[in-house]
Coordinates of C-alpha atoms and ligand atoms in Angstrom, one line a residue:
M1 CA 18.1 0.0 -17.4
L2 CA 14.3 -0.4 -18.4
Y3 CA 12.1 -2.7 -15.9
D4 CA 8.9 -4.1 -17.7
L5 CA 8.0 -6.9 -15.1
H6 CA 4.5 -7.3 -16.4
S7 CA 4.1 -9.4 -19.5
H8 CA 2.1 -12.5 -20.9
S9 CA 3.3 -15.6 -23.0
S10 CA 1.0 -18.5 -24.1
A11 CA 1.4 -20.3 -21.0
S12 CA -1.6 -18.0 -20.6
D13 CA -3.9 -15.8 -22.5
G14 CA -0.1 -14.2 -24.2
I15 CA -0.1 -14.8 -28.0
L16 CA 3.8 -15.4 -27.9
S17 CA 6.1 -18.9 -26.5
P18 CA 7.9 -17.6 -23.6
A19 CA 11.0 -17.6 -25.7
A20 CA 9.4 -15.6 -28.2
L21 CA 8.5 -13.0 -25.8
V22 CA 12.0 -12.6 -24.1
S23 CA 13.1 -12.4 -27.7
R24 CA 10.7 -9.2 -28.8
A25 CA 11.3 -7.7 -25.0
S26 CA 15.2 -7.9 -25.7
A27 CA 14.8 -6.7 -29.1
N28 CA 12.5 -3.3 -28.0
N29 CA 15.7 -2.8 -25.3
V30 CA 14.1 -3.8 -22.3
S31 CA 16.8 -5.2 -19.2
V32 CA 15.0 -7.1 -17.1
L33 CA 11.2 -8.3 -17.9
A34 CA 9.0 -10.4 -15.5
L35 CA 7.0 -13.3 -17.1
T36 CA 3.7 -13.3 -14.8
D37 CA 1.6 -15.6 -17.0
H38 CA -2.1 -15.8 -15.0
D39 CA -2.0 -17.5 -11.7
T40 CA 0.7 -20.2 -13.6
V41 CA 4.6 -20.3 -14.0
A42 CA 4.5 -23.1 -16.5
G43 CA 6.5 -20.7 -19.0
I44 CA 9.3 -19.5 -16.4
H45 CA 11.9 -22.4 -17.5
E46 CA 11.3 -21.5 -21.2
A47 CA 11.9 -18.0 -21.0
R48 CA 14.9 -18.0 -18.1
A49 CA 16.8 -20.2 -20.8
Q50 CA 16.0 -17.5 -23.8
A51 CA 17.2 -15.0 -21.0
E52 CA 20.8 -16.9 -20.8
R53 CA 21.4 -16.2 -24.8
E54 CA 19.6 -13.2 -25.3
N55 CA 21.5 -11.4 -22.2
L56 CA 18.6 -9.9 -20.8
Q57 CA 17.5 -10.6 -16.7
L58 CA 14.5 -12.5 -16.4
I59 CA 12.4 -12.3 -13.0
A60 CA 10.4 -14.9 -12.8
G61 CA 6.9 -14.1 -12.4
I62 CA 3.4 -14.9 -12.0
E63 CA -0.8 -13.0 -11.7
F64 CA -2.5 -14.0 -9.5
S65 CA -6.3 -13.5 -9.5
S66 CA -7.7 -12.1 -6.1
Q67 CA -10.2 -10.6 -4.5
W68 CA -11.5 -7.7 -2.6
Q69 CA -15.1 -6.5 -1.6
G70 CA -16.4 -9.0 -4.1
R71 CA -14.2 -7.7 -7.2
S72 CA -11.8 -9.8 -8.9
I73 CA -8.2 -7.6 -8.1
H74 CA -4.6 -9.1 -9.9
I75 CA -1.6 -9.2 -7.5
V76 CA 1.7 -9.8 -9.6
G77 CA 4.9 -12.0 -7.5
L78 CA 7.6 -10.9 -8.6
D79 CA 11.5 -12.6 -7.8
I80 CA 9.4 -16.1 -6.9
D81 CA 10.7 -19.4 -6.8
P82 CA 8.5 -20.9 -9.2
D83 CA 9.2 -24.3 -8.9
S84 CA 9.2 -24.0 -4.0
A85 CA 6.4 -25.9 -2.9
A86 CA 4.7 -22.7 -1.4
L87 CA 3.9 -21.5 -5.4
Q88 CA 3.4 -25.1 -6.9
G89 CA 0.9 -25.6 -4.0
A90 CA -0.6 -21.7 -4.6
V91 CA -1.0 -23.2 -8.2
A92 CA -2.8 -26.3 -7.7
Q93 CA -5.6 -24.7 -5.8
Q94 CA -5.6 -21.7 -8.6
A95 CA -6.9 -24.4 -11.2
A96 CA -8.9 -25.9 -8.8
V97 CA -10.8 -22.6 -8.7
R98 CA -11.3 -22.7 -12.2
T99 CA -12.1 -25.8 -12.3
R100 CA -14.7 -25.8 -9.9
R101 CA -16.4 -23.1 -11.8
A102 CA -16.0 -25.0 -14.8
E103 CA -18.5 -27.4 -13.5
R104 CA -20.7 -25.5 -11.9
I105 CA -21.1 -23.7 -15.1
A106 CA -21.6 -27.2 -17.0
A107 CA -24.1 -28.1 -14.6
K108 CA -26.2 -25.2 -15.3
L109 CA -25.5 -25.5 -18.6
E110 CA -27.2 -29.0 -18.1
R111 CA -30.3 -27.8 -16.7
L112 CA -30.7 -25.9 -19.1
G113 CA -30.5 -29.3 -22.1
F114 CA -27.2 -28.6 -22.9
A115 CA -25.7 -32.5 -22.4
G116 CA -22.1 -33.0 -22.3
A117 CA -20.8 -29.5 -22.8
L118 CA -17.5 -30.1 -19.5
A119 CA -16.0 -32.9 -21.4
A120 CA -16.4 -30.7 -25.0
A121 CA -15.7 -27.5 -23.4
Q122 CA -12.6 -29.5 -21.3
G123 CA -11.4 -31.3 -24.9
F124 CA -11.5 -27.6 -27.0
A125 CA -9.2 -26.0 -23.6
G126 CA -7.0 -28.8 -24.2
D127 CA -4.2 -28.3 -21.6
A128 CA -5.4 -24.5 -21.0
V129 CA -7.3 -23.5 -18.7
I130 CA -11.1 -23.7 -19.4
G131 CA -13.3 -20.9 -19.4
R132 CA -16.5 -19.7 -20.8
P133 CA -14.9 -18.8 -24.9
H134 CA -14.2 -23.1 -24.2
F135 CA -18.0 -23.5 -23.6
A136 CA -19.1 -20.5 -26.2
R137 CA -16.8 -23.2 -28.6
F138 CA -19.1 -25.7 -27.5
L139 CA -22.1 -24.1 -28.1
V140 CA -21.5 -23.4 -31.2
E141 CA -20.5 -26.2 -33.0
A142 CA -23.1 -28.8 -31.0
G143 CA -25.4 -26.0 -33.3
H144 CA -27.5 -24.8 -29.7
V145 CA -26.4 -21.2 -31.1
K146 CA -25.2 -19.2 -34.4
N147 CA -22.1 -17.7 -32.9
T148 CA -20.0 -16.3 -30.2
E149 CA -21.2 -14.0 -28.8
Q150 CA -24.9 -15.1 -29.1
A151 CA -23.4 -18.1 -26.5
F152 CA -22.6 -15.1 -24.8
K153 CA -25.5 -12.8 -25.0
K154 CA -27.7 -15.6 -24.2
Y155 CA -26.2 -17.8 -22.2
L156 CA -22.9 -17.1 -20.2
G157 CA -22.5 -13.5 -20.2
A158 CA -23.4 -11.4 -17.0
G159 CA -26.4 -12.0 -15.7
K160 CA -26.8 -15.0 -17.5
A161 CA -26.8 -18.8 -16.2
G162 CA -23.4 -19.8 -17.3
D163 CA -22.3 -16.3 -15.3
I164 CA -20.6 -18.0 -12.3
K165 CA -18.4 -15.7 -9.9
Q166 CA -15.1 -17.1 -9.5
D167 CA -14.6 -17.8 -6.0
W168 CA -10.6 -15.7 -5.9
P169 CA -8.8 -16.1 -2.2
D170 CA -8.3 -12.7 -0.5
F171 CA -5.2 -10.3 -0.3
E172 CA -3.8 -11.8 2.6
Q173 CA -4.0 -15.5 1.2
V174 CA -2.1 -14.1 -2.1
I175 CA 0.5 -12.2 -0.7
A176 CA 1.2 -15.0 2.1
W177 CA 2.3 -17.8 -1.2
I178 CA 4.1 -15.2 -2.7
H179 CA 6.0 -14.4 0.2
Q180 CA 7.2 -17.8 1.3
A181 CA 7.5 -18.5 -2.6
G182 CA 10.3 -15.6 -2.0
G183 CA 9.1 -13.2 -4.0
L184 CA 7.4 -9.6 -3.6
A185 CA 3.3 -8.7 -3.9
V186 CA 2.6 -6.1 -6.5
L187 CA -0.4 -4.7 -6.9
A188 CA -1.7 -4.3 -10.5
H189 CA -2.9 -2.0 -12.6
P190 CA -4.5 0.0 -9.9
C191 CA -5.9 2.4 -12.7
K192 CA -7.8 -0.8 -14.8
Y193 CA -10.4 -1.2 -12.0
K194 CA -11.9 2.6 -12.4
M195 CA -13.1 2.5 -9.0
T196 CA -13.6 6.4 -7.1
R197 CA -10.4 7.5 -5.6
S198 CA -11.6 6.8 -2.0
K199 CA -12.7 3.4 -2.8
L200 CA -9.0 2.7 -4.9
C201 CA -6.5 4.1 -1.6
A202 CA -9.1 1.8 0.8
M203 CA -7.5 -1.1 -1.6
V204 CA -4.7 0.1 -1.5
Q205 CA -4.1 0.7 2.2
A206 CA -5.8 -2.9 2.9
F207 CA -3.4 -4.5 0.8
A208 CA -0.3 -2.5 2.2
D209 CA -1.5 -3.4 6.0
L210 CA -1.7 -7.1 4.6
G211 CA 1.9 -7.0 3.8
G212 CA 1.5 -6.0 0.1
D213 CA 5.5 -4.6 -1.2
A214 CA 4.4 -2.9 -4.1
L215 CA 2.0 -0.7 -6.9
E216 CA 2.2 -0.6 -10.1
V217 CA 2.3 2.7 -10.6
V218 CA 2.9 2.5 -14.5
S219 CA 0.7 0.1 -16.7
G220 CA 1.0 0.6 -20.0
P221 CA 1.0 4.1 -21.8
Q222 CA -0.7 6.4 -19.2
S223 CA -0.9 10.6 -18.6
P224 CA 1.7 12.2 -16.2
N225 CA -0.7 13.4 -14.9
Q226 CA -2.1 9.4 -13.7
T227 CA 1.4 8.3 -13.0
R228 CA 2.2 11.5 -10.1
D229 CA -1.5 10.1 -9.0
M230 CA -0.3 6.9 -8.8
L231 CA 3.2 7.5 -7.3
G232 CA 1.8 10.0 -4.7
I233 CA -0.7 6.9 -3.3
A234 CA 2.6 4.8 -3.8
V235 CA 4.2 6.8 -1.2
K236 CA 1.4 7.5 0.6
F237 CA 1.0 3.7 1.8
G238 CA 4.8 3.1 2.1
L239 CA 4.8 1.1 -0.9
K240 CA 7.5 0.4 -3.3
V241 CA 6.8 1.3 -7.2
S242 CA 6.8 -1.4 -10.5
C243 CA 5.6 -0.9 -13.7
G244 CA 5.0 -2.8 -17.3
S245 CA 3.4 -3.4 -20.0
D246 CA 1.0 -6.0 -19.9
F247 CA 2.3 -7.2 -23.1
H248 CA 0.0 -9.9 -24.1
Q249 CA 0.1 -10.2 -28.1
P250 CA 2.0 -8.1 -31.0
G251 CA -0.2 -5.4 -33.2
Q252 CA -1.3 -3.5 -29.3
V253 CA 0.3 -0.1 -29.4
W254 CA -1.0 0.4 -25.7
Q255 CA 0.2 -3.2 -24.8
E256 CA 3.5 -3.4 -25.9
L257 CA 7.1 -4.7 -24.3
G258 CA 9.1 -2.0 -22.9
K259 CA 6.7 1.4 -24.4
F260 CA 5.3 3.3 -21.2
A261 CA 5.4 6.2 -19.3
S262 CA 8.3 6.7 -17.9
L263 CA 8.7 7.3 -13.8
P264 CA 11.2 9.9 -12.8
E265 CA 14.4 8.7 -11.7
D266 CA 14.6 9.0 -8.2
V267 CA 11.4 6.4 -6.9
D268 CA 11.5 4.0 -4.8
G269 CA 11.5 0.9 -7.3
I270 CA 11.0 -2.7 -6.3
W271 CA 13.5 -4.1 -8.8
Q272 CA 16.1 -2.8 -5.8
N273 CA 14.6 -5.5 -3.5
F274 CA 15.1 -7.7 -6.4
R275 CA 18.0 -10.6 -5.4
A276 CA 20.2 -10.5 -8.2
N277 CA 19.9 -6.4 -7.3
R278 CA 21.2 -6.9 -3.3
I279 CA 24.0 -9.3 -4.3
G280 CA 25.0 -7.2 -7.4
V281 CA 24.4 -8.8 -10.6
L282 CA 22.1 -5.9 -11.5
Ligands
ZN301 ZN1 -4.3 -7.8 -14.7
ZN302 ZN1 -1.7 -8.9 -16.9

């Protein structure tokens, strides 16, 4: 069984539609795929319908933005009920965080003399979640800067006026949302944060103490050493093991569906706790 428990579709910042994502996973021999779009479950129903046609098991998931000690950290929710009141409420709250941030960026830009930033950025975002790239496009198209790079360099990048920190919920809140929605909470891609080992361990411990369920021991291709190291940390803090590609788009060999470092056969996989497994479907 090949489990890819972290992937993105066009419902967030992925390129493929949910249905196309499922087909690609199936072609890559993935037997169980979790769709884990950023702070949204809008793609789940389409993905599930396609998974039934492709004879692939689809796990409903989400990747929540959270924070720990002032840093933005991602927590994946697996096997959630996307239609539950808890999950829908969480999605609405995350959208509100992003909207508040967009309003603050717009206010800063207005103060610099760039009127109409919010309406324009919202127009560019359409149904998608509004973010700094949409403000960059506004600055370019209104002729305030030459290109996107300059927009970030002068106004939106780190340390500039439009660099507003997002006020994400803490681990406790996000884990509670996931559990209330019937799901399992996974600390995503721990190596991506480039923390010192002691800081990483402190973060994993905090996550475990608050009831987190698993650590994403494998995220894409990585060295056997790194896998062994992350496995050790998962065991140390009593967490189960998860793995996934964090796929966003075709053509990136380091993030391809079903293609990631392998795990030893006897690991304590989070998939053992999936509902379908408990009732013997998987
Ligand atoms: Zn992430
Ligand atoms: Zn991701």
